[in-house]
PDB file of C-alpha atoms in Angstrom:
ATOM      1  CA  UNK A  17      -3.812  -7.999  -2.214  1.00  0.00           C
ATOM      2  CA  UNK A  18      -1.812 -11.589  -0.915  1.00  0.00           C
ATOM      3  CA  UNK A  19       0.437 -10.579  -4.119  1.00  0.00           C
ATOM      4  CA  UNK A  20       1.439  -7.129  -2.612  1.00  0.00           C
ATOM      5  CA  UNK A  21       1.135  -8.732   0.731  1.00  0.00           C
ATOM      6  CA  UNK A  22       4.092 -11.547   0.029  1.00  0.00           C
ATOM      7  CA  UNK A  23       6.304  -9.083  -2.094  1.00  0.00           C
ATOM      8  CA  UNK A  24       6.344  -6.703   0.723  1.00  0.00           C
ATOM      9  CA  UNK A  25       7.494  -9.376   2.875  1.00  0.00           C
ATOM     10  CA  UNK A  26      10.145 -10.743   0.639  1.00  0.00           C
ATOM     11  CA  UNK A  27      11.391  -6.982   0.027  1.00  0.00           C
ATOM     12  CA  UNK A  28      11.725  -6.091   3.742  1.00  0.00           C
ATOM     13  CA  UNK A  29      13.504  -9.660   3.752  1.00  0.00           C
ATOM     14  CA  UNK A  30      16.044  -8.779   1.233  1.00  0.00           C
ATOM     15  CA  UNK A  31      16.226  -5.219   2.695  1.00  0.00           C
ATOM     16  CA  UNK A  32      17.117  -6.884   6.207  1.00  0.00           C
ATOM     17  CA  UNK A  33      19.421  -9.722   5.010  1.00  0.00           C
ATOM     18  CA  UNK A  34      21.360  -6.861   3.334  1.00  0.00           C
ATOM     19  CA  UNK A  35      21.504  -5.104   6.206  1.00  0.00           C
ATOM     20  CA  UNK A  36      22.514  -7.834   8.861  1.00  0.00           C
ATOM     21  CA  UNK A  37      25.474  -8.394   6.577  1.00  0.00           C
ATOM     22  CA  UNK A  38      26.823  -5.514   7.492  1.00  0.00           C
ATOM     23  CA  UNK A  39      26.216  -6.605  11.541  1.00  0.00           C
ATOM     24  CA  UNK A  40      25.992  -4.764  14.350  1.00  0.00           C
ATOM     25  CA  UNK A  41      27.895  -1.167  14.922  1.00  0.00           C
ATOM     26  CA  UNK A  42      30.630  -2.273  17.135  1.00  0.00           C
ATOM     27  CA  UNK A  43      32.087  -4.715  14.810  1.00  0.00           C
ATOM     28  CA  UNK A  44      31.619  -2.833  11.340  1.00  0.00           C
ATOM     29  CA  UNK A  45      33.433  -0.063  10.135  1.00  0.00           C
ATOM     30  CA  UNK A  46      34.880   0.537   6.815  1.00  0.00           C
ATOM     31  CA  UNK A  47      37.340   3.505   5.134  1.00  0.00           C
ATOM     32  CA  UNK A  48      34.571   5.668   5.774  1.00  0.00           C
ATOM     33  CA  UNK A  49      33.451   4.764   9.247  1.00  0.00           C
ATOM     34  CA  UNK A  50      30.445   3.206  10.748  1.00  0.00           C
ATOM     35  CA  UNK A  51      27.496   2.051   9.220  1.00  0.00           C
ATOM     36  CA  UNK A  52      24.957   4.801   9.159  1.00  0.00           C
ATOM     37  CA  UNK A  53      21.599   4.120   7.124  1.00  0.00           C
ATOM     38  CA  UNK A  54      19.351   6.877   5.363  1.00  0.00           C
ATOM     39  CA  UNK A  55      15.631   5.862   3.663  1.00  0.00           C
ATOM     40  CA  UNK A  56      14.724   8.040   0.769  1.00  0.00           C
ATOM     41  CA  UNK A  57      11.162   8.663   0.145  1.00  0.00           C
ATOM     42  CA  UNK A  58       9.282   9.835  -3.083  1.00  0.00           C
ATOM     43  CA  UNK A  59       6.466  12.681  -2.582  1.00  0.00           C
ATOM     44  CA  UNK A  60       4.072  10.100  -1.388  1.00  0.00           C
ATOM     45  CA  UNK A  61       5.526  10.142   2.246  1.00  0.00           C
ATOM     46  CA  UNK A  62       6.684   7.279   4.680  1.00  0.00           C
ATOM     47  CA  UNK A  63       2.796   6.329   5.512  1.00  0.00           C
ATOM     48  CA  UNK A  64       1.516   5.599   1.832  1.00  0.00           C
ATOM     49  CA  UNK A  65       1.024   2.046   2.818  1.00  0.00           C
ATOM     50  CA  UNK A  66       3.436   0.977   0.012  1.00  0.00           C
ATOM     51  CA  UNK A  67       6.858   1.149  -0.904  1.00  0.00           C
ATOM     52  CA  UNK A  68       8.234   4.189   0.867  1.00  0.00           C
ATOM     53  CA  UNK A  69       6.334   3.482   3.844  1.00  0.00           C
ATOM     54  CA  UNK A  70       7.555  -0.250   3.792  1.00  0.00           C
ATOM     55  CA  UNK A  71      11.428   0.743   3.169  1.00  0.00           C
ATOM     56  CA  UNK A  72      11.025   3.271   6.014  1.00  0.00           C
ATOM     57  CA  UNK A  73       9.780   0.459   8.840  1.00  0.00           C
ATOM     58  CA  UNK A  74      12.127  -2.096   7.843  1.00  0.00           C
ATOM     59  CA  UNK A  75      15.362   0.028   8.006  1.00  0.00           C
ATOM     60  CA  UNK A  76      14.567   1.917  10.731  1.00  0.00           C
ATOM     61  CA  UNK A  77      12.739  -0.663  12.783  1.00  0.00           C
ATOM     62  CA  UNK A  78      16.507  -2.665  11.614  1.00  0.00           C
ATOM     63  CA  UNK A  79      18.712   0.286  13.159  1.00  0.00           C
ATOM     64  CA  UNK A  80      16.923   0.558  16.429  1.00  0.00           C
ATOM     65  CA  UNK A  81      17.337  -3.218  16.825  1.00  0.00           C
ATOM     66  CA  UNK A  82      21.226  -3.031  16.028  1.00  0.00           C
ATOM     67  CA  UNK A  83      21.314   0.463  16.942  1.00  0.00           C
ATOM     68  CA  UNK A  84      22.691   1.898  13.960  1.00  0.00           C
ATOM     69  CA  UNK A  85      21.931   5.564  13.094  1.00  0.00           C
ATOM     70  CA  UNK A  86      19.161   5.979  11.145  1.00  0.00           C
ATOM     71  CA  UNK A  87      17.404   9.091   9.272  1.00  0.00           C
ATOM     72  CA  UNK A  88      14.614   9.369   6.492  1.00  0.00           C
ATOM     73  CA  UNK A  89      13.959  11.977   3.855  1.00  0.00           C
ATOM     74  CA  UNK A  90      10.664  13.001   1.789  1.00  0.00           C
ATOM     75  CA  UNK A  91      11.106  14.252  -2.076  1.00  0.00           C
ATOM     76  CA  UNK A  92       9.346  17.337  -1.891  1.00  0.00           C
ATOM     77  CA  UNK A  93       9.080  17.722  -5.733  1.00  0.00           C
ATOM     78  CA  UNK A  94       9.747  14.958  -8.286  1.00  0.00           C
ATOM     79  CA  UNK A  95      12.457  16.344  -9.891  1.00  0.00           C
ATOM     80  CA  UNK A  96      16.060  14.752 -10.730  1.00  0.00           C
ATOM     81  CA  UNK A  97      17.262  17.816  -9.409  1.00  0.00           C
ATOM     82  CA  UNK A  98      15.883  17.321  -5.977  1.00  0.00           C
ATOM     83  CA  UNK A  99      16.409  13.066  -5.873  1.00  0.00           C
ATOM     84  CA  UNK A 100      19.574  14.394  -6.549  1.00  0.00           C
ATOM     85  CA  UNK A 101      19.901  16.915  -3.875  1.00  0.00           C
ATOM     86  CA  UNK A 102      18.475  14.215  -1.162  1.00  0.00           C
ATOM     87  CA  UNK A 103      21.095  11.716  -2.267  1.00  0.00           C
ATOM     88  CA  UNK A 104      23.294  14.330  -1.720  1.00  0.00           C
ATOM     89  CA  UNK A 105      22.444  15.246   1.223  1.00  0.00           C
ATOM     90  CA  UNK A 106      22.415  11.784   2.588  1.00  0.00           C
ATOM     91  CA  UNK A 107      25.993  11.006   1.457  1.00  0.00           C
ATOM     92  CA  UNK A 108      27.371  14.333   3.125  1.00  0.00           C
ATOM     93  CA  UNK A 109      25.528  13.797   6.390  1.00  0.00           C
ATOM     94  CA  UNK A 110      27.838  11.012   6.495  1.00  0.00           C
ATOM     95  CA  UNK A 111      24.962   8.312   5.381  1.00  0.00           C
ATOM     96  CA  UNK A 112      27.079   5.347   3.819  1.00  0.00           C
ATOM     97  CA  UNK A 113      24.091   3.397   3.072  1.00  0.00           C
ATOM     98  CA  UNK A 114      20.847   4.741   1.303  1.00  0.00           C
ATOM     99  CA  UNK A 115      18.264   3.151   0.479  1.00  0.00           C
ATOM    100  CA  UNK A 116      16.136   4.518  -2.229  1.00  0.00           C
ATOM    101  CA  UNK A 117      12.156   3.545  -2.375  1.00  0.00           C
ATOM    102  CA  UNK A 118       9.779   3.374  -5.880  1.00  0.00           C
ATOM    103  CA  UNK A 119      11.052   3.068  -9.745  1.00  0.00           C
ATOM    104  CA  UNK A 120      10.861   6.848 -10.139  1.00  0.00           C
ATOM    105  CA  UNK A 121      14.570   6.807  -8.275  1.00  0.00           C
ATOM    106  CA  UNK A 122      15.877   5.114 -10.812  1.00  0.00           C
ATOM    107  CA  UNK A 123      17.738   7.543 -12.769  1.00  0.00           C
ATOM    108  CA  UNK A 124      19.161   8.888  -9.735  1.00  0.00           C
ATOM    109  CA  UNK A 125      20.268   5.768  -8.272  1.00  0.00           C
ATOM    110  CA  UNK A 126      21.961   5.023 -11.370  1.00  0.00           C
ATOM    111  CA  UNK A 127      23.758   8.305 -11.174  1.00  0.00           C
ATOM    112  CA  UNK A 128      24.161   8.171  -7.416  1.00  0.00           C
ATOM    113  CA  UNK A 129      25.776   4.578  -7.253  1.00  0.00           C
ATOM    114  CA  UNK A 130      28.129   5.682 -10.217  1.00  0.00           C
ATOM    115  CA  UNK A 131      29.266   8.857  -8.281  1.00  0.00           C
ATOM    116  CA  UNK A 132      29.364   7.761  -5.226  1.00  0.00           C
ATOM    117  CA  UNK A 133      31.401   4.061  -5.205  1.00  0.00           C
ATOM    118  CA  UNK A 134      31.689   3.475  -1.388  1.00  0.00           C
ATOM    119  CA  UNK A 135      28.405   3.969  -0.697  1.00  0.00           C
ATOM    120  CA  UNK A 136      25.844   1.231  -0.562  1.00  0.00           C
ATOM    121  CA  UNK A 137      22.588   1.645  -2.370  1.00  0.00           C
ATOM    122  CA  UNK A 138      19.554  -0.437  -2.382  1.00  0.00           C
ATOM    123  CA  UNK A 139      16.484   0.086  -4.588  1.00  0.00           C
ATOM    124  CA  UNK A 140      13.500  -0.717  -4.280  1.00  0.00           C
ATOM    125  CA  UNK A 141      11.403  -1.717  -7.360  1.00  0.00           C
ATOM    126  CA  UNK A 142      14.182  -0.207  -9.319  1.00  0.00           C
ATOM    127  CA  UNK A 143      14.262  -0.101 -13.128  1.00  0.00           C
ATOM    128  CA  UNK A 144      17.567  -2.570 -13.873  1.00  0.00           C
ATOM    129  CA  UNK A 145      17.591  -1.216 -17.393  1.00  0.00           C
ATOM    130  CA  UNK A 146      18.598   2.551 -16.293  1.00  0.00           C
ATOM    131  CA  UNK A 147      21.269   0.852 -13.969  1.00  0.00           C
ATOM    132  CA  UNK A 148      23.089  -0.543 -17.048  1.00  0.00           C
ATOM    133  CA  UNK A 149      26.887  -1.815 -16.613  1.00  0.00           C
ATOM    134  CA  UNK A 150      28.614  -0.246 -13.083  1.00  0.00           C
ATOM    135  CA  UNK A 151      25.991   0.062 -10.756  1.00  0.00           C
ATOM    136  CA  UNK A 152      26.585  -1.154  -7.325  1.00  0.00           C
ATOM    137  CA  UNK A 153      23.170  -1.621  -6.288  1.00  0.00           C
ATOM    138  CA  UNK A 154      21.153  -4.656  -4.277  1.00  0.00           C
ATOM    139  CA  UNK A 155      17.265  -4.152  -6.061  1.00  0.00           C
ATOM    140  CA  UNK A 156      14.424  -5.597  -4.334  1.00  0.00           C
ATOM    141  CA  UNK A 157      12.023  -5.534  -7.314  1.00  0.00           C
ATOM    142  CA  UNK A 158       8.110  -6.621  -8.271  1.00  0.00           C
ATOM    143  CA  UNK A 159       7.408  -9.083 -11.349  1.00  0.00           C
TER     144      UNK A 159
END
């Protein structure tokens, strides 16, 4: 329990450090304008008590305080096809960073960071090993 208790708080840490680099909305912009911030969640929800939950709180307890936009999505069926289709979704909507929550992403953040290069990713207890050589990604990850 204290393990899962202190990596929880040094993941919404690293989640939050990664985000205040990016500062508050008036100040940052980039090619593709200004910083908007989408949580993806596996089928477990955002109130599992773990990961996605976790991920959820932190970024969009984050974006209220620096009042960034903010939106969350739920996988609906754990398929590469639909992790896909949320990432997707997320990038079109205009989200430039995403954060995706659990291990089970990692094949699609892999893919996701690859395709989409101006987009900023973070993963959380992602597999590094499916990221191999070109992905831009920040992992928060358990030992």
């Amino acid at each position: 329990m204290m393990r899962k208790l202190i990596f929880t708080v040094f993941a919404v840490l690293a989640v939050c450090i990664f985000l205040s680099a990016c500062g508050p909305l008036k100040k940052v912009t980039d090619a593709d304008g200004p910083v908007r911030v989408a949580c993806i969640a596996d089928t477990a929800g955002i109130n599992d008590r773990g990961f996605n939950q976790m991920a959820y709180e932190a970024s969009s307890d984050y974006c209220k305080i620096n009042s960034l936009p903010f939106t969350y999505y739920v996988l609906e069926k754990n398929t590469l096809y639909s992790k896909r289709s949320l990432a997707d979704a997320a990038v079109a909507s205009g989200y430039n960073v995403v954060i995706f929550t659990g291990n089970n992403f990692s094949d699609c953040a892999a893919e996701s960071s690859k395709k989409y290069p101006d987009v900023k990713f973070i993963g959380i207890d992602i597999d590094y090993e499916v990221l191999g050589e070109g992905g831009g990604m920040l992992m928060v990850t358990a030992s």
